[in-house]
Amino acid sequence: MDAAEDGMWWFRAAHARVLDALRARPGAEGPVLDAGCGTGGFLQRLAQGLPGRGAVGLEYVADAARRAAQKSGWPVAAGDANRLPFADASFGAAVSIDVICHAGVEPARGMAELQRVLRPGGTVVLNLPAYEWLRSAHDARVHTARRYTARNARQMAEAAGFTRVTARYWNGLLLPLMALQRKVLHRKPDAPSDVGDFPPWIDTTLHAVSEIERRIGRAGIAMPGGGSVLLIATRP
């Protein structure tokens, strides 16, 4: 993951969309929490894309937390997304990329903790894997316990007390290829994760398609489906 997230098209695409969300709805005054920051790829891009905004990371795996701090230059705490080691109302915004879906996280507790550490008016941005029918060996490899629709992602955020909840699909143009990869080509239980090195021309092509879709979204045209759900909400 440390190597892949710096260059692989999916990480670049996901991080760009989370940054777009924070630009559109920056939340309250205060730093951004990256809850489940892995080895620090998004924290690094946050420092580049929103240089005036402070940030703090949280990562369960201590070695990854140390690497994230080294890579990004931001402080990173080793801890559990179910019990965030931060005081109430510590952050102006929080992001969490494919973490609430993780087998080690209880969704209601994780969402309650994100709300607790946000200041009133703070923004939460979640990326979540979409559609249970897309479940594959990749999910087992990365410990994904739940996949979401836009509707049940909204319901989860509203149940946690968030307001101004929006949820939309992305990676829609590439959804047929995802389905082919996961349900046909890599349908065996011992198939590898989708995270890895792609030939440069494939990576460039996939990222270009993702950027076309991103521009379509900026024009106000929503994808009817996609491989991921991007959720944005506000702490009242």
PDB file of C-alpha atoms in Angstrom, residues 2 17 40 48 52 55 66-67 87 95-97 109 111 116 118 122 133 135 140-141 186 196 220 231:
ATOM      1  CA  ASP A   2       2.833   2.395   0.813  1.00  0.00           C
ATOM      2  CA  ARG A  17     -12.468  13.508  -4.898  1.00  0.00           C
ATOM      3  CA  GLY A  40      -0.137   8.568   4.753  1.00  0.00           C
ATOM      4  CA  GLN A  48      -0.053  19.685  -1.222  1.00  0.00           C
ATOM      5  CA  GLY A  52      -3.058  26.134   4.728  1.00  0.00           C
ATOM      6  CA  ALA A  55      -4.009  17.777   9.660  1.00  0.00           C
ATOM      7  CA  ARG A  66       5.063   5.886  11.774  1.00  0.00           C
ATOM      8  CA  ARG A  67       5.392   5.688   8.002  1.00  0.00           C
ATOM      9  CA  ALA A  87     -10.821  15.251  22.836  1.00  0.00           C
ATOM     10  CA  VAL A  95     -12.084  12.147   6.314  1.00  0.00           C
ATOM     11  CA  SER A  96     -12.074   8.380   6.309  1.00  0.00           C
ATOM     12  CA  ILE A  97     -11.293   6.445   3.142  1.00  0.00           C
ATOM     13  CA  ARG A 109     -19.404   3.481  16.955  1.00  0.00           C
ATOM     14  CA  MET A 111     -19.605   7.309  13.077  1.00  0.00           C
ATOM     15  CA  ARG A 116     -17.752  13.514  18.743  1.00  0.00           C
ATOM     16  CA  LEU A 118     -15.788  17.275  15.114  1.00  0.00           C
ATOM     17  CA  GLY A 122     -17.558  20.380  10.892  1.00  0.00           C
ATOM     18  CA  TRP A 133     -22.895  -7.811  -5.401  1.00  0.00           C
ATOM     19  CA  ARG A 135     -17.935  -8.489  -3.224  1.00  0.00           C
ATOM     20  CA  ALA A 140     -11.237 -10.536   1.791  1.00  0.00           C
ATOM     21  CA  ARG A 141      -7.675  -9.367   1.124  1.00  0.00           C
ATOM     22  CA  HIS A 186     -10.585 -12.870 -10.353  1.00  0.00           C
ATOM     23  CA  GLY A 196      -0.822  -3.320  -6.945  1.00  0.00           C
ATOM     24  CA  GLY A 220     -23.561  18.532 -12.056  1.00  0.00           C
ATOM     25  CA  LEU A 231     -20.464  10.685   1.364  1.00  0.00           C
TER      26      LEU A 231
END
